[in-house]
Tab-separated table of C-alpha atoms in Angstrom:
chain	number	residue	atom	x	y	z
A	987	GLN	CA	164.929	-213.789	38.356
A	988	VAL	CA	162.393	-212.063	36.479
A	989	ALA	CA	160.984	-210.475	39.324
A	990	ASN	CA	164.722	-209.506	40.657
A	991	PHE	CA	164.822	-207.937	37.487
A	992	TYR	CA	161.361	-206.743	38.014
A	993	ASN	CA	162.458	-205.217	41.321
A	994	SER	CA	165.692	-203.922	40.041
A	995	ILE	CA	165.131	-202.561	36.325
A	996	ASP	CA	164.706	-198.489	37.574
A	997	ALA	CA	168.268	-198.494	39.596
A	998	GLN	CA	169.476	-198.943	35.961
A	999	MET	CA	167.762	-196.817	33.752
A	1000	LEU	CA	168.788	-192.988	33.965
A	1001	ASP	CA	166.379	-191.056	35.259
A	1002	VAL	CA	166.086	-188.309	31.565
A	1003	GLN	CA	166.441	-191.554	29.769
A	1004	LYS	CA	162.657	-193.495	31.147
A	1005	PRO	CA	160.751	-191.440	29.061
A	1006	MET	CA	162.241	-193.488	26.418
A	1007	LEU	CA	161.858	-196.340	27.516
A	1008	ILE	CA	158.281	-196.430	28.226
A	1009	GLU	CA	157.586	-198.265	26.236
A	1010	ALA	CA	159.620	-202.152	26.225
A	1011	ALA	CA	158.592	-200.924	30.082
A	1012	LYS	CA	154.498	-201.893	28.898
A	1013	ALA	CA	155.848	-204.122	27.517
A	1014	PHE	CA	157.147	-205.800	30.016
A	1015	GLU	CA	154.968	-205.156	32.723
A	1016	GLY	CA	152.240	-206.065	29.668
A	1017	ALA	CA	153.858	-209.761	29.532
A	1018	ILE	CA	153.650	-210.164	34.063
A	1019	ASN	CA	149.974	-209.543	33.062
A	1020	GLN	CA	149.219	-211.411	30.579
A	1021	GLN	CA	149.707	-214.376	32.272
A	1022	ASP	CA	148.122	-218.165	31.287
A	1023	ALA	CA	145.383	-219.749	33.152
A	1024	ASN	CA	146.373	-223.010	32.888
A	1025	ALA	CA	150.638	-222.078	33.617
A	1026	SER	CA	150.877	-223.161	36.861
A	1027	TRP	CA	152.746	-226.499	38.119
A	1028	SER	CA	150.934	-228.979	36.663
A	1029	ASN	CA	151.268	-227.208	33.234
A	1030	VAL	CA	155.140	-227.316	33.000
A	1031	ALA	CA	154.418	-226.554	28.814
A	1032	ALA	CA	152.162	-222.684	29.358
A	1033	LEU	CA	154.635	-221.723	32.257
A	1034	GLU	CA	157.787	-222.077	30.501
A	1035	ALA	CA	156.304	-220.304	27.949
A	1036	TYR	CA	154.856	-217.669	30.372
A	1037	ILE	CA	158.811	-217.390	31.516
A	1038	GLN	CA	160.091	-216.789	28.054
A	1039	ARG	CA	157.760	-214.276	26.971
A	1040	LEU	CA	158.609	-212.592	30.862
A	1041	GLN	CA	162.353	-213.109	29.273
A	1042	ALA	CA	162.289	-211.733	26.153
A	1043	ALA	CA	160.721	-208.338	27.491
A	1044	ALA	CA	162.894	-208.377	30.320
A	1045	THR	CA	165.971	-208.711	27.532
A	1046	GLU	CA	164.244	-206.367	24.855
A	1047	LEU	CA	164.048	-204.151	28.118
A	1048	THR	CA	167.416	-204.454	29.206
A	1049	THR	CA	169.090	-204.246	25.235
A	1050	ARG	CA	167.468	-200.336	25.145
A	1051	ASN	CA	168.045	-199.870	28.126
A	1052	ARG	CA	172.082	-200.632	27.388
A	1053	LYS	CA	171.880	-199.262	24.451
A	1054	LEU	CA	170.898	-195.225	25.194
A	1055	ARG	CA	173.098	-195.525	28.319
A	1056	ASP	CA	176.331	-196.146	26.078
A	1057	ALA	CA	174.853	-193.245	23.864
A	1058	HIS	CA	175.269	-191.045	27.664
A	1059	ASP	CA	178.073	-192.308	27.880
A	1060	THR	CA	179.280	-191.233	24.896
A	1061	LEU	CA	177.841	-188.112	24.619
A	1062	ILE	CA	178.655	-186.973	27.673
A	1063	GLU	CA	182.873	-187.994	27.082
A	1064	LYS	CA	182.225	-185.718	23.496
A	1065	ALA	CA	180.476	-183.067	25.507
A	1066	ILE	CA	183.500	-182.827	27.898
A	1067	SER	CA	186.269	-183.144	25.541
A	1068	LEU	CA	184.190	-179.904	24.633
A	1069	PHE	CA	185.614	-177.896	27.792
A	1070	SER	CA	188.989	-178.692	25.470
A	1071	VAL	CA	188.105	-176.891	21.930
A	1072	ASP	CA	188.992	-173.160	21.514
A	1073	LEU	CA	185.946	-171.119	20.594
A	1074	VAL	CA	188.386	-168.926	19.211
A	1075	ARG	CA	190.527	-171.258	16.852
A	1076	GLN	CA	188.982	-174.863	16.879
A	1077	ARG	CA	185.548	-173.465	15.567
A	1078	ASP	CA	184.717	-175.823	13.229
A	1079	GLN	CA	186.584	-178.867	15.537
A	1080	TRP	CA	183.147	-177.673	17.991
A	1081	LYS	CA	180.605	-178.271	14.869
A	1082	ASP	CA	181.788	-181.152	14.437
A	1083	GLY	CA	182.046	-182.466	18.138
A	1084	LEU	CA	177.511	-180.763	18.578
A	1085	ARG	CA	177.501	-182.906	14.688
A	1086	GLU	CA	179.077	-185.930	15.343
A	1087	MET	CA	176.671	-186.439	19.456
A	1088	ARG	CA	173.751	-185.105	16.996
A	1089	LYS	CA	173.888	-187.991	14.941
A	1090	ILE	CA	174.279	-190.051	17.945
A	1091	VAL	CA	170.398	-188.290	19.215
A	1092	GLU	CA	169.612	-189.126	14.935
A	1093	ASP	CA	170.212	-193.128	14.689
A	1094	LEU	CA	168.667	-193.114	18.117
A	1095	GLN	CA	165.816	-191.848	16.236
A	1096	LYS	CA	166.146	-194.244	13.353
A	1097	GLN	CA	165.623	-197.368	15.945
A	1098	GLY	CA	162.501	-196.062	17.646
A	1099	PHE	CA	163.231	-194.382	20.541
A	1100	ARG	CA	161.296	-191.480	21.538
A	1101	ASN	CA	160.174	-188.624	24.017
A	1102	GLU	CA	164.307	-188.108	24.164
A	1103	THR	CA	163.483	-184.143	24.992
A	1104	ILE	CA	164.419	-184.410	28.873
A	1105	TRP	CA	167.597	-186.391	27.667
A	1106	CYS	CA	168.330	-184.135	24.754
A	1107	ALA	CA	167.711	-180.636	27.516
A	1108	PHE	CA	170.051	-182.665	30.364
A	1109	ILE	CA	173.049	-183.021	27.178
A	1110	ASP	CA	172.245	-179.424	25.810
A	1111	LYS	CA	172.979	-178.650	29.113
A	1112	GLN	CA	176.456	-179.996	29.413
A	1113	ILE	CA	177.057	-178.204	26.328
A	1114	TYR	CA	176.260	-174.764	27.359
A	1115	LYS	CA	178.360	-175.478	30.320
A	1116	ALA	CA	181.318	-175.895	27.772
A	1117	LEU	CA	180.548	-173.258	25.959
A	1118	ASP	CA	180.387	-170.580	28.539
A	1119	HIS	CA	183.800	-172.533	29.390
A	1120	GLN	CA	185.585	-171.711	26.177
A	1121	TYR	CA	183.111	-168.420	25.694
A	1122	SER	CA	184.504	-166.778	28.575
A	1123	LEU	CA	188.074	-168.145	27.705
A	1124	GLY	CA	188.329	-166.522	24.551
A	1125	LEU	CA	186.148	-163.641	25.583
A	1126	GLU	CA	189.987	-162.892	28.166
A	1127	SER	CA	192.154	-164.484	24.965
A	1128	LEU	CA	189.744	-162.324	21.874
A	1129	ASN	CA	192.484	-160.149	20.379
A	1130	GLU	CA	194.760	-162.119	20.404
A	1131	GLY	CA	193.599	-165.471	18.817
A	1132	LEU	CA	192.021	-163.769	15.653
A	1133	PRO	CA	193.118	-164.026	12.465
A	1134	GLY	CA	195.687	-162.275	11.389
A	1135	MET	CA	195.569	-159.712	9.146
A	1136	ASN	CA	198.440	-158.495	6.364
A	1137	VAL	CA	198.768	-154.408	6.223
A	1138	LYS	CA	201.924	-152.700	5.462
A	1139	LEU	CA	202.304	-149.553	5.447
A	1140	VAL	CA	203.259	-147.690	2.643
A	1141	PHE	CA	204.181	-143.834	1.713
A	1142	LYS	CA	202.315	-142.617	-0.809
A	1143	GLN	CA	201.362	-139.431	-1.869
A	1144	LYS	CA	203.819	-138.319	0.514
A	1145	LYS	CA	202.277	-140.061	3.291
A	1146	LEU	CA	202.748	-142.813	5.561
A	1147	GLN	CA	199.820	-144.341	4.718
A	1148	PHE	CA	198.061	-148.157	5.752
A	1149	GLU	CA	197.445	-150.986	2.940
A	1150	PRO	CA	195.022	-151.995	3.097
A	1151	PRO	CA	192.456	-148.844	4.030
A	1152	LEU	CA	192.276	-148.957	8.416
A	1153	GLU	CA	188.778	-148.435	7.853
A	1154	GLU	CA	189.044	-151.790	6.283
A	1155	ILE	CA	191.443	-153.008	8.785
A	1156	ARG	CA	189.073	-152.652	11.754
A	1157	ALA	CA	185.488	-153.658	9.288
A	1158	GLN	CA	187.423	-156.887	9.382
A	1159	TYR	CA	188.540	-157.351	13.231
A	1160	TYR	CA	184.772	-156.217	13.919
A	1161	LYS	CA	183.480	-158.699	11.376
A	1162	GLU	CA	185.847	-161.290	13.106
A	1163	VAL	CA	185.154	-160.361	16.296
A	1164	LYS	CA	180.911	-159.905	16.330
A	1165	ARG	CA	181.208	-163.798	14.491
A	1166	PHE	CA	182.384	-165.127	17.544
A	1167	LEU	CA	180.157	-162.975	20.303
A	1168	SER	CA	177.011	-164.455	17.709
A	1169	ILE	CA	178.040	-168.180	18.741
A	1170	PRO	CA	175.491	-168.778	21.776
A	1171	LEU	CA	173.053	-166.797	19.129
A	1172	ASP	CA	173.608	-169.845	16.232
A	1173	ARG	CA	171.461	-172.567	17.585
A	1174	LYS	CA	173.766	-175.644	15.490
A	1175	SER	CA	176.618	-173.882	17.610
A	1176	THR	CA	175.164	-175.010	21.420
A	1177	ARG	CA	172.259	-178.140	21.734
A	1178	LEU	CA	171.355	-180.850	20.133
């Protein structure tokens, strides 16, 4: 059973998460190499102690791998959901989604998982794909999606004028456009 586990665990790990499992894998390998000289078929107690150490190390590695796989699946699911979040109208929902994703990674770090750089880069790439998709859609529909502005047409000093003045309207419009255009530059909106 342990030999089968040893031969198959590599296939159960995601390549981007292997660095995060290196310590548990080393502990498992260390348990294999710490065979007691007295462990033999004639010394059943020593053999059972050795097998229990192996099974404990295998269980620890499996548990950590499952935890990472579950977190990975959740993050991918959340990244996929970002494809349907409108950056123009639902920017707060986008930020909330990223905040939830960051919390998952932070929780794993608190549980002792390290070396997450490669994995986070992989997840960031998925976020960038969603950002690219929504950013392209947003650019196409930016004019229609910006918040409405209250503008009145008034007759003052024998002239038809805008209230607020046209310069203010332009400034507010350009501010909203600039805010949208700067989304890819905002690290909190684009990465874990």
